[in-house]
Coordinates of C-alpha atoms and ligand atoms in Angstrom, one line a residue:
M1 CA 7.3 -25.2 -55.6
M2 CA 5.7 -21.9 -55.5
S3 CA 6.5 -19.3 -58.1
V4 CA 7.7 -15.6 -57.2
T5 CA 4.2 -14.5 -58.5
D6 CA 2.5 -16.9 -56.2
I7 CA 4.1 -15.7 -53.3
L8 CA 3.6 -12.0 -54.1
I9 CA -0.4 -12.7 -54.5
I10 CA -0.2 -14.4 -51.1
C11 CA 1.7 -11.5 -49.5
T12 CA -0.6 -9.0 -51.2
C13 CA -3.8 -10.9 -49.9
A14 CA -2.2 -11.3 -46.5
S15 CA -1.4 -7.7 -46.1
S16 CA -4.6 -6.3 -47.4
F17 CA -6.4 -8.9 -44.9
V18 CA -4.4 -7.3 -42.0
F19 CA -5.3 -3.8 -43.2
I20 CA -8.7 -4.6 -43.4
L21 CA -8.8 -6.1 -39.9
F22 CA -7.0 -3.1 -38.7
S23 CA -9.2 -0.6 -40.2
C24 CA -12.3 -2.6 -38.9
S25 CA -11.0 -2.3 -35.4
S26 CA -9.9 1.3 -35.7
L27 CA -13.5 2.0 -37.2
R28 CA -15.1 -0.1 -34.3
N29 CA -13.1 1.8 -31.7
R30 CA -13.9 5.3 -33.6
N31 CA -17.6 4.4 -32.9
R32 CA -16.9 3.5 -29.3
R33 CA -16.6 6.7 -26.8
L34 CA -13.3 7.1 -25.4
P35 CA -13.3 8.8 -21.9
P36 CA -13.0 12.4 -21.9
G37 CA -9.7 14.1 -20.7
P38 CA -7.4 17.0 -21.4
K39 CA -5.9 17.3 -25.0
G40 CA -2.4 16.3 -25.3
Y41 CA 0.5 17.1 -27.6
L42 CA 1.9 14.6 -30.3
C43 CA 4.2 12.2 -29.0
C44 CA 4.6 13.4 -25.3
G45 CA 0.6 13.5 -24.7
N46 CA 0.0 15.3 -21.3
S47 CA 3.3 14.5 -19.8
F48 CA 4.2 18.2 -19.3
Q49 CA 0.8 19.1 -18.0
I50 CA 1.0 16.9 -14.9
D51 CA 3.1 17.6 -12.1
S52 CA 4.5 14.1 -11.1
D53 CA 5.1 15.1 -7.4
H54 CA 1.2 15.8 -7.2
I55 CA -0.3 13.6 -9.6
H56 CA -3.1 12.4 -7.4
H57 CA -4.3 15.9 -6.7
N58 CA -3.7 17.1 -10.3
L59 CA -5.8 14.2 -11.4
K60 CA -8.6 15.2 -8.7
G61 CA -8.8 18.4 -10.5
L62 CA -9.3 17.0 -13.8
H63 CA -11.9 14.6 -12.6
D64 CA -13.7 17.8 -11.4
D65 CA -13.5 19.2 -15.0
Y66 CA -14.1 15.9 -16.9
G67 CA -15.9 13.4 -14.8
K68 CA -15.2 10.2 -13.0
I69 CA -13.6 8.3 -15.9
I70 CA -10.9 10.2 -17.6
K71 CA -8.2 9.3 -20.0
F72 CA -4.7 11.2 -20.5
Q73 CA -1.5 10.1 -22.0
I74 CA 2.0 9.9 -20.6
F75 CA 4.3 9.8 -23.5
G76 CA 3.1 6.7 -25.4
T77 CA 1.1 5.2 -22.5
K78 CA -2.6 5.7 -22.2
V79 CA -3.7 6.1 -18.8
I80 CA -7.3 6.1 -17.4
S81 CA -8.0 7.5 -13.8
L82 CA -11.3 6.4 -11.9
S83 CA -12.5 8.5 -9.2
S84 CA -15.6 6.6 -8.4
A85 CA -15.7 3.6 -5.9
K86 CA -18.3 2.3 -8.3
Y87 CA -16.3 2.1 -11.4
I88 CA -13.1 1.0 -9.5
S89 CA -15.1 -1.8 -8.3
E90 CA -16.7 -2.7 -11.7
A91 CA -13.3 -2.5 -13.4
F92 CA -11.5 -4.7 -10.9
E93 CA -14.1 -6.9 -9.3
L94 CA -17.7 -7.0 -10.8
N95 CA -18.1 -6.9 -14.6
P96 CA -16.1 -9.7 -17.1
S97 CA -13.5 -7.0 -17.4
C98 CA -12.1 -7.6 -13.9
Q99 CA -10.3 -10.6 -15.7
I100 CA -8.1 -8.6 -17.8
A101 CA -7.9 -5.2 -16.0
N102 CA -6.1 -6.7 -12.8
D103 CA -2.4 -7.1 -14.3
R104 CA 0.5 -4.7 -13.5
P105 CA 2.5 -2.6 -15.8
T106 CA 6.0 -3.6 -16.2
N107 CA 8.6 -1.7 -14.4
S108 CA 12.3 -2.0 -13.3
T109 CA 11.7 -3.9 -10.2
S110 CA 11.4 -7.2 -12.3
D111 CA 14.8 -8.3 -11.6
I112 CA 14.7 -7.5 -8.0
F113 CA 11.8 -9.9 -7.5
Y114 CA 13.4 -12.7 -9.7
G115 CA 11.3 -12.2 -12.8
R116 CA 8.1 -10.9 -11.0
K117 CA 8.0 -13.9 -8.6
H118 CA 6.0 -12.1 -5.9
I119 CA 2.7 -10.4 -5.6
G120 CA 2.6 -6.6 -5.6
L121 CA 3.9 -5.8 -9.0
A122 CA 3.3 -9.0 -10.7
D123 CA 0.6 -9.9 -13.2
W124 CA -2.5 -11.5 -12.1
N125 CA -2.3 -15.4 -12.5
F126 CA -2.7 -18.6 -10.6
I127 CA 0.2 -18.3 -8.5
T128 CA -0.3 -14.7 -7.6
S129 CA -3.9 -15.7 -6.4
L130 CA -2.3 -18.5 -4.3
M131 CA 0.3 -16.3 -3.0
R132 CA -2.4 -13.6 -2.0
E133 CA -4.5 -16.1 -0.2
F134 CA -1.5 -17.7 1.6
H135 CA -0.2 -14.3 2.5
K136 CA -3.6 -13.2 4.0
L137 CA -4.1 -16.2 6.1
S138 CA -0.4 -16.9 7.6
A139 CA 0.0 -13.2 8.5
I140 CA -3.1 -13.2 10.8
L141 CA -2.4 -16.8 12.0
V142 CA 0.9 -16.5 13.2
F143 CA -0.3 -13.7 15.5
E144 CA -2.5 -15.9 17.3
K145 CA -3.7 -14.3 20.5
G146 CA -1.6 -14.6 23.7
G147 CA 0.7 -16.6 21.6
K148 CA 4.6 -15.9 21.5
L149 CA 4.7 -13.5 18.9
D150 CA 1.7 -11.6 20.1
Q151 CA 3.5 -11.1 23.5
L152 CA 6.9 -9.9 21.6
F153 CA 4.7 -7.4 19.8
E154 CA 3.3 -6.3 23.3
T155 CA 6.9 -5.8 24.7
E156 CA 7.8 -3.8 21.6
I157 CA 4.7 -1.6 22.0
K158 CA 5.7 -1.0 25.6
L159 CA 9.3 -0.1 24.7
L160 CA 7.9 2.5 22.1
H161 CA 5.8 4.2 25.0
L162 CA 8.7 4.2 27.2
T163 CA 10.9 5.9 24.5
F164 CA 8.2 8.2 23.7
I165 CA 7.5 9.1 27.6
S166 CA 11.1 9.2 28.5
G167 CA 11.3 12.5 26.9
R168 CA 8.3 14.0 28.5
N169 CA 9.8 17.4 28.5
V170 CA 11.2 17.4 25.1
D171 CA 9.9 17.5 21.5
I172 CA 10.2 14.4 19.7
N173 CA 10.1 13.6 16.1
P174 CA 8.2 10.3 16.2
H175 CA 9.3 9.3 12.8
L176 CA 12.8 7.3 13.6
H177 CA 11.3 5.6 16.6
L178 CA 8.2 4.5 14.7
R179 CA 10.7 3.3 11.9
L180 CA 12.4 1.1 14.6
F181 CA 9.3 -0.2 16.0
L182 CA 7.9 -1.4 12.6
Q183 CA 11.3 -2.9 11.7
H184 CA 10.8 -4.8 14.9
L185 CA 7.1 -5.7 14.2
M186 CA 8.0 -7.1 10.9
S187 CA 10.8 -9.0 12.1
I188 CA 8.7 -10.6 14.7
L189 CA 6.0 -11.3 12.0
L190 CA 8.6 -13.0 9.6
I191 CA 11.0 -14.7 11.9
G192 CA 9.6 -14.3 15.5
E193 CA 12.3 -12.3 16.8
T194 CA 13.9 -8.9 16.6
V195 CA 17.3 -8.2 15.3
D196 CA 19.6 -6.8 17.9
K197 CA 21.2 -3.2 17.4
S198 CA 24.7 -4.7 17.8
V199 CA 24.2 -6.9 14.6
P200 CA 25.9 -5.6 11.6
D201 CA 23.3 -4.2 9.0
N202 CA 20.7 -4.6 11.7
N203 CA 18.6 -1.8 9.6
V204 CA 18.7 -3.6 6.5
L205 CA 15.0 -3.9 6.2
W206 CA 14.6 -0.2 5.7
E207 CA 17.6 -0.1 3.7
F208 CA 16.1 -2.3 1.2
I209 CA 12.6 -0.6 1.4
D210 CA 14.1 2.9 1.0
L211 CA 16.2 2.0 -2.1
L212 CA 13.2 -0.2 -3.5
Y213 CA 10.9 3.2 -3.2
V214 CA 13.7 5.3 -5.0
L215 CA 13.6 2.5 -7.8
I216 CA 10.0 2.7 -8.7
D217 CA 10.0 6.6 -8.5
P218 CA 8.8 7.2 -12.0
S219 CA 12.0 9.3 -13.0
V220 CA 14.3 6.3 -12.2
D221 CA 12.2 3.8 -13.2
G222 CA 11.4 5.5 -16.6
A223 CA 15.2 6.1 -17.0
L224 CA 15.9 2.3 -16.3
R225 CA 13.1 1.0 -18.6
T226 CA 14.0 3.2 -21.4
F227 CA 17.9 2.6 -21.2
P228 CA 18.3 -0.8 -19.5
F229 CA 22.0 -0.7 -20.0
L230 CA 22.2 2.0 -17.2
R231 CA 21.9 -0.9 -14.8
R232 CA 25.5 -2.0 -15.7
L233 CA 26.9 1.7 -15.9
P234 CA 28.7 3.6 -13.1
G235 CA 26.5 6.7 -12.0
Y236 CA 23.3 7.5 -10.0
Y237 CA 20.7 5.1 -12.0
G238 CA 23.1 2.0 -12.0
N239 CA 24.0 2.7 -8.5
I240 CA 20.6 2.8 -7.2
Y241 CA 19.7 -0.6 -9.2
R242 CA 22.9 -2.3 -7.8
Q243 CA 22.4 -1.0 -4.2
T244 CA 18.9 -2.4 -4.2
I245 CA 20.1 -5.7 -5.4
V246 CA 22.7 -6.1 -2.6
A247 CA 20.1 -4.8 -0.1
R248 CA 17.6 -7.3 -1.1
D249 CA 20.3 -10.3 -1.0
K250 CA 21.1 -9.2 2.6
V251 CA 17.5 -9.3 3.3
G252 CA 17.0 -12.7 1.7
K253 CA 20.0 -14.2 3.5
R254 CA 19.0 -12.9 7.0
F255 CA 15.3 -13.7 6.8
Y256 CA 15.2 -16.6 4.5
E257 CA 18.3 -18.6 3.8
D258 CA 19.6 -18.7 7.5
R259 CA 16.1 -19.3 8.6
K260 CA 15.7 -22.3 6.3
A261 CA 19.1 -23.6 7.4
S262 CA 17.9 -23.6 11.1
Y263 CA 14.4 -24.8 10.6
R264 CA 13.0 -27.3 12.8
P265 CA 9.8 -29.2 12.1
G266 CA 7.1 -28.7 14.8
N267 CA 8.7 -25.1 15.8
I268 CA 7.1 -22.6 13.8
R269 CA 8.8 -19.2 14.6
G270 CA 7.1 -17.0 12.0
L271 CA 5.6 -16.5 8.8
V272 CA 8.9 -17.5 7.0
D273 CA 8.6 -21.0 8.7
V274 CA 5.0 -21.3 7.7
C275 CA 6.1 -21.0 4.1
I276 CA 9.1 -23.5 4.6
L277 CA 6.6 -26.0 6.1
N278 CA 4.2 -25.7 3.2
Q279 CA 7.1 -25.8 0.5
L280 CA 8.3 -29.0 2.3
E281 CA 4.7 -30.5 2.7
E282 CA 4.2 -30.0 -1.1
L283 CA 7.5 -31.4 -2.2
N284 CA 7.0 -34.5 -0.2
K285 CA 3.5 -35.3 -1.6
T286 CA 3.9 -34.2 -5.3
G287 CA 7.9 -33.6 -5.8
N288 CA 6.9 -30.0 -6.7
S289 CA 5.8 -26.8 -5.0
W290 CA 4.5 -23.7 -6.5
L291 CA 6.1 -22.0 -3.2
T292 CA 9.8 -21.8 -4.7
D293 CA 12.6 -20.2 -2.7
E294 CA 12.2 -17.3 -4.9
H295 CA 8.6 -16.9 -4.3
I296 CA 9.2 -17.2 -0.5
K297 CA 11.7 -14.2 -0.8
G298 CA 9.2 -12.4 -3.1
L299 CA 6.5 -12.6 -0.5
I300 CA 8.9 -11.7 2.2
F301 CA 9.9 -8.5 0.2
D302 CA 6.1 -7.8 -0.2
T303 CA 5.3 -8.0 3.4
L304 CA 8.2 -5.7 4.1
A305 CA 7.7 -3.2 1.3
A306 CA 3.9 -2.7 1.6
G307 CA 3.5 -3.5 5.4
M308 CA 6.3 -1.3 6.9
T309 CA 5.7 1.8 4.9
E310 CA 1.8 1.7 5.0
I311 CA 1.7 1.0 8.7
L312 CA 4.2 3.8 9.4
K313 CA 2.1 6.2 7.5
T314 CA -1.0 5.6 9.3
L315 CA 0.6 5.7 12.8
R316 CA 2.7 8.9 11.8
L317 CA -0.6 10.6 10.6
F318 CA -2.4 9.5 13.6
L319 CA 0.1 11.3 16.0
L320 CA 0.0 14.5 13.8
L321 CA -3.9 14.5 13.7
M322 CA -3.9 14.0 17.4
C323 CA -1.9 17.0 18.0
H324 CA -4.1 19.0 15.8
H325 CA -7.6 17.5 17.2
P326 CA -7.2 17.4 21.0
E327 CA -11.0 16.8 21.2
V328 CA -10.7 13.9 19.0
Q329 CA -8.1 12.5 21.3
T330 CA -10.1 13.3 24.5
R331 CA -13.1 11.0 22.9
L332 CA -10.7 8.1 22.4
H333 CA -9.2 8.2 25.8
V334 CA -12.7 7.9 27.1
E335 CA -13.8 4.8 24.7
V336 CA -10.2 3.2 25.6
E337 CA -10.9 3.6 29.3
T338 CA -14.5 2.5 29.0
I339 CA -14.0 -0.7 26.6
I340 CA -10.6 -1.7 27.7
G341 CA -9.8 0.1 31.0
S342 CA -6.2 0.6 32.1
E343 CA -5.4 -2.7 33.5
R344 CA -5.1 -5.1 30.6
F345 CA -3.5 -4.7 27.2
P346 CA -5.8 -4.2 24.0
C347 CA -6.6 -7.0 21.8
P348 CA -7.8 -6.8 18.2
E349 CA -11.3 -8.1 19.1
D350 CA -11.6 -5.0 21.2
L351 CA -12.1 -2.9 18.0
K352 CA -15.7 -4.3 17.6
W353 CA -16.9 -2.7 20.5
M354 CA -15.2 0.7 19.9
P355 CA -17.3 2.5 17.1
Y356 CA -15.3 5.9 17.7
T357 CA -12.1 4.4 17.4
Q358 CA -13.1 2.8 14.2
A359 CA -14.2 6.1 12.8
V360 CA -11.1 7.5 13.9
M361 CA -9.2 5.0 11.9
L362 CA -11.3 5.1 8.9
E363 CA -11.2 9.1 8.8
I364 CA -7.2 8.6 8.9
W365 CA -7.2 6.5 5.9
R366 CA -10.0 8.8 4.1
Y367 CA -8.2 12.1 4.8
G368 CA -4.6 11.2 4.3
S369 CA -5.2 8.5 1.5
Q370 CA -1.8 7.4 2.1
T371 CA -1.9 5.2 -1.3
P372 CA -3.4 8.1 -3.5
L373 CA -3.5 5.9 -6.6
A374 CA -3.1 2.6 -5.0
I375 CA -0.8 0.4 -7.2
P376 CA -1.6 1.2 -11.0
H377 CA -3.3 -1.9 -12.8
L378 CA -2.9 -2.9 -16.5
C379 CA -5.8 -3.6 -18.9
R380 CA -4.8 -6.2 -21.5
K381 CA -7.9 -6.2 -23.7
D382 CA -10.3 -3.5 -25.0
V383 CA -13.1 -3.2 -22.2
E384 CA -16.2 -1.3 -21.8
L385 CA -16.7 0.7 -18.5
D386 CA -19.9 2.7 -18.3
G387 CA -20.1 3.1 -22.1
Y388 CA -16.4 4.2 -22.6
L389 CA -14.0 2.4 -24.2
I390 CA -10.9 1.5 -22.0
E391 CA -8.4 0.6 -24.6
A392 CA -6.2 -2.4 -24.4
G393 CA -2.6 -1.4 -22.9
S394 CA -4.0 1.3 -20.7
V395 CA -2.8 1.6 -17.3
I396 CA -5.5 2.3 -14.8
F397 CA -5.2 4.5 -11.9
P398 CA -7.9 3.7 -9.0
N399 CA -7.8 7.0 -7.7
L400 CA -8.4 6.5 -3.9
Y401 CA -7.5 10.1 -3.3
A402 CA -10.1 11.7 -5.6
V403 CA -12.7 9.1 -4.3
H404 CA -12.1 10.2 -0.6
H405 CA -12.2 13.8 -1.3
D406 CA -15.1 14.1 -3.5
E407 CA -16.9 17.1 -2.6
V408 CA -20.4 15.8 -3.4
T409 CA -20.0 12.5 -1.3
W410 CA -18.2 14.1 1.7
G411 CA -19.2 17.7 1.9
D412 CA -16.4 18.9 3.7
P413 CA -13.4 16.4 2.5
W414 CA -10.5 18.5 3.6
E415 CA -11.9 18.4 7.3
Y416 CA -10.6 15.6 9.6
R417 CA -14.1 14.6 11.3
P418 CA -14.3 11.0 12.4
E419 CA -17.9 11.7 13.5
R420 CA -19.0 11.5 9.9
F421 CA -18.7 7.9 9.9
L422 CA -21.3 7.8 13.1
N423 CA -25.1 8.0 13.5
E424 CA -26.7 10.1 16.0
S425 CA -26.4 7.2 18.6
G426 CA -22.7 7.0 18.0
E427 CA -22.8 3.7 16.2
L428 CA -20.8 3.1 13.1
L429 CA -22.7 3.7 9.8
P430 CA -24.2 0.6 8.3
S431 CA -21.9 -1.0 5.4
D432 CA -24.4 0.0 2.7
H433 CA -24.4 3.7 3.7
T434 CA -23.0 5.9 1.0
L435 CA -19.9 6.9 3.1
M436 CA -19.1 3.3 3.6
Q437 CA -19.3 2.4 0.2
N438 CA -16.9 5.1 -0.7
I439 CA -14.3 4.4 2.0
I440 CA -11.9 2.3 0.1
P441 CA -8.4 2.8 1.6
F442 CA -7.5 -0.9 0.6
S443 CA -8.8 -0.6 -2.8
V444 CA -11.3 -3.3 -4.0
G445 CA -11.4 -6.3 -6.1
K446 CA -9.1 -9.1 -7.1
R447 CA -5.7 -7.0 -6.1
A448 CA -7.3 -5.3 -2.9
C449 CA -4.8 -5.5 -0.1
P450 CA -4.1 -8.8 1.3
G451 CA -2.6 -7.1 4.3
Q452 CA -5.7 -5.3 5.4
D453 CA -6.6 -7.6 8.3
F454 CA -3.1 -7.7 9.7
A455 CA -2.7 -3.7 9.2
R456 CA -6.0 -3.1 10.9
S457 CA -5.3 -5.2 13.8
R458 CA -1.8 -4.2 14.4
I459 CA -2.5 -0.4 13.8
F460 CA -5.6 -0.6 16.2
V461 CA -3.6 -2.4 19.1
T462 CA -0.8 0.2 18.8
M463 CA -3.0 3.2 18.9
A464 CA -5.2 1.9 21.7
S465 CA -2.3 0.9 23.8
L466 CA -0.8 4.4 23.2
M467 CA -4.2 6.1 24.2
Q468 CA -4.0 3.9 27.3
R469 CA -0.9 5.6 28.4
V470 CA -0.2 8.9 26.8
R471 CA -1.7 12.1 25.7
V472 CA 0.0 13.6 22.6
I473 CA 0.3 17.3 22.4
P474 CA 1.9 19.8 20.0
P475 CA 5.6 20.5 20.3
E476 CA 6.9 23.6 22.2
N477 CA 9.9 24.8 20.6
S478 CA 8.8 24.1 16.9
N479 CA 5.9 24.8 14.6
L480 CA 3.5 22.0 14.3
P481 CA 2.9 21.7 10.3
P482 CA -0.6 21.4 8.9
A483 CA -1.9 17.9 8.3
D484 CA -3.7 18.8 5.1
P485 CA -3.2 16.2 2.5
R486 CA -3.3 18.6 -0.4
L487 CA 0.2 19.8 0.8
Y488 CA 1.7 16.3 0.6
S489 CA 4.6 16.1 -1.7
K490 CA 4.6 12.9 -3.4
A491 CA 2.6 10.3 -4.6
Y492 CA 4.8 7.5 -4.2
P493 CA 5.1 7.0 -1.2
M494 CA 3.0 9.7 -0.3
T495 CA 4.4 11.7 3.1
E496 CA 3.0 14.4 5.2
P497 CA 5.7 16.7 6.5
Q498 CA 8.1 15.7 9.2
F499 CA 6.9 17.1 12.5
E500 CA 7.9 17.0 16.4
C501 CA 5.5 16.5 19.3
R502 CA 5.2 15.7 23.2
F503 CA 4.0 12.8 24.9
L504 CA 2.6 13.4 28.3
P505 CA 2.0 10.1 30.6
R506 CA -1.6 9.6 31.4
E507 CA -2.1 9.5 35.3
D508 CA -3.9 6.3 35.3
S509 CA -1.7 4.5 33.0
I510 CA -0.3 1.1 33.7
I511 CA 3.2 1.5 32.8
Ligands
HEM1 C1 -2.9 1.1 6.5 C2 -2.2 0.2 5.9 C3 -2.3 -0.3 4.2 C4 -2.9 0.3 3.2 C5 -3.8 1.5 3.5 C6 -2.8 -0.5 2.3 C7 -3.2 0.0 1.0 C8 -2.9 -1.0 -0.2 C9 -3.6 -0.8 -1.6 C10 -4.6 0.4 -1.9 C11 -3.1 -1.7 -2.4 C12 -3.4 -1.5 -3.8 C13 -4.5 -2.4 -4.3 C14 -4.8 -2.4 -5.9 O1 -3.6 -2.5 -6.6 O2 -6.0 -2.3 -6.4 C15 -2.3 -2.6 -1.7 C16 -1.7 -3.7 -2.2 C17 -1.0 -4.6 -1.5 N1 -0.6 -4.7 0.0 FE1 -1.6 -3.1 1.2 N2 -2.0 -1.7 2.5 C18 -1.6 -1.4 3.9 C19 -0.9 -2.3 4.7 C20 -0.5 -3.6 4.1 C21 0.3 -4.5 4.9 C22 0.5 -4.4 6.6 C23 0.8 -5.6 4.2 C24 1.3 -6.9 4.4 C25 1.5 -7.4 5.8 C26 0.1 -5.3 2.8 C27 0.6 -5.9 1.8 C28 0.1 -5.6 0.4 C29 0.5 -6.5 -0.7 C30 1.3 -7.7 -0.9 C31 -0.2 -5.8 -1.9 C32 -0.2 -6.2 -3.2 C33 -1.4 -7.0 -3.8 C34 -1.6 -7.3 -5.3 O3 -0.8 -7.2 -5.8 O4 -2.4 -8.2 -5.4 N3 -0.5 -4.2 2.8 N4 -2.2 -2.2 -0.2

């Protein structure tokens, strides 16, 4: 039996040991260089110096002052912003730190995704990596060329053209039409059919996504994380949280539970059936499957939240830029006519032979930088980046907006100029060219966008088929707002202003 003195001695030794360890680690960290950044205030750090609506642009200014790796603090959270493709790739892909810099900071969506059983905001682990690979392959596979889904998609695009052209003498705000088009595209991808307008809650996909984006807005997320009990109280925060859960369950029922109930082996209707098939095969083989019902629903929610909003942003900015740059549109028309003609519908493979169209797409993604800070990463352990210490617990922003608007790299970053990606012969620059190394709209490394091939192919087909049929021109009865990304108001989700435009049918089109 130990005496009180023994216990005291043990406690004293233990606390001295912890103290020595702590001092050594503080001393070690003191000797390692922390990244530069603005001086903050006690407790609140730099919280009141950074405008949360324009955080990506504010941080670009700080990068200009302090360099490509900067540190600041939002209340208790240490944040690192990286504004160079080289450092982003080192942090997330190349050096040993990529093993520990690829988690996600916690946020209030954990319950929405059944305890982070999805990809986008979940930590990096074996299941996340399996889900990413599965998602990447399946999204492309179900859209096989000439297959049923491909044809349904073609029909939807043609309906979009008709909607645009039917208002040839009026100014049209394309936003709502594009939203409907994307709702149909994602529905085709997931279940192989669109949801008819007459079905109750037919717009539940956007209802869910819109609510999800309100929930992850730092002001709402911050309140719900600091005071979790708000979720159960009446009032703004509780309402948003509960409405998101309700919308999630409606999506889960229509796009998963109902599909599982009507699933028939041998009849793959869309991505959800591929998930069900995979799950059943695993269960038959091993009695277990990593793709649980909740993981499948998480995958559906990821596809919707990331896919619909991002494709919408690219297409909307494309139309706005075409109104501002008729000369670019004319060159696109010429390339579409030369490579595809006006008789057949475009297919993703055409893009290979269309360098100008590729340059137009890259320049939309560079100029607009529609995911300006990508999705924040979390660094679990102390790591070193270019001689700087990134402390454990830091949140890392891959600042794609700053990478894409660096004056030294791009010369005139605030100009929309697709030609920058072409050589004198009109060919696309080689992949090792500095500009190609610095265009990273889908981010890089282990967490880079798994939907990029799907996004690229669908955006291309939509754009090219539109260019076969229409010319987009500025509105006659309202002002066309500038496309300048410095004016966009919010980092999550980043939106350019609403605008109207006109669609004129092209004489030689095949409608
Ligand atoms: C132009 C369109 C798109 C752009 C610019 C884009 C960009 C991005 C970026 C920058 C990230 C964050 C990467 C990081 O954390 O380092 C991301 C993540 C993600 N994207 Fe996309 N994306 C697009 C379209 C899509 C589509 C169509 C889908 C699905 C069909 C999709 C699914 C995802 C998912 C699931 C993640 C989370 C990846 C992870 O956490 O590991 N994205 N995307």
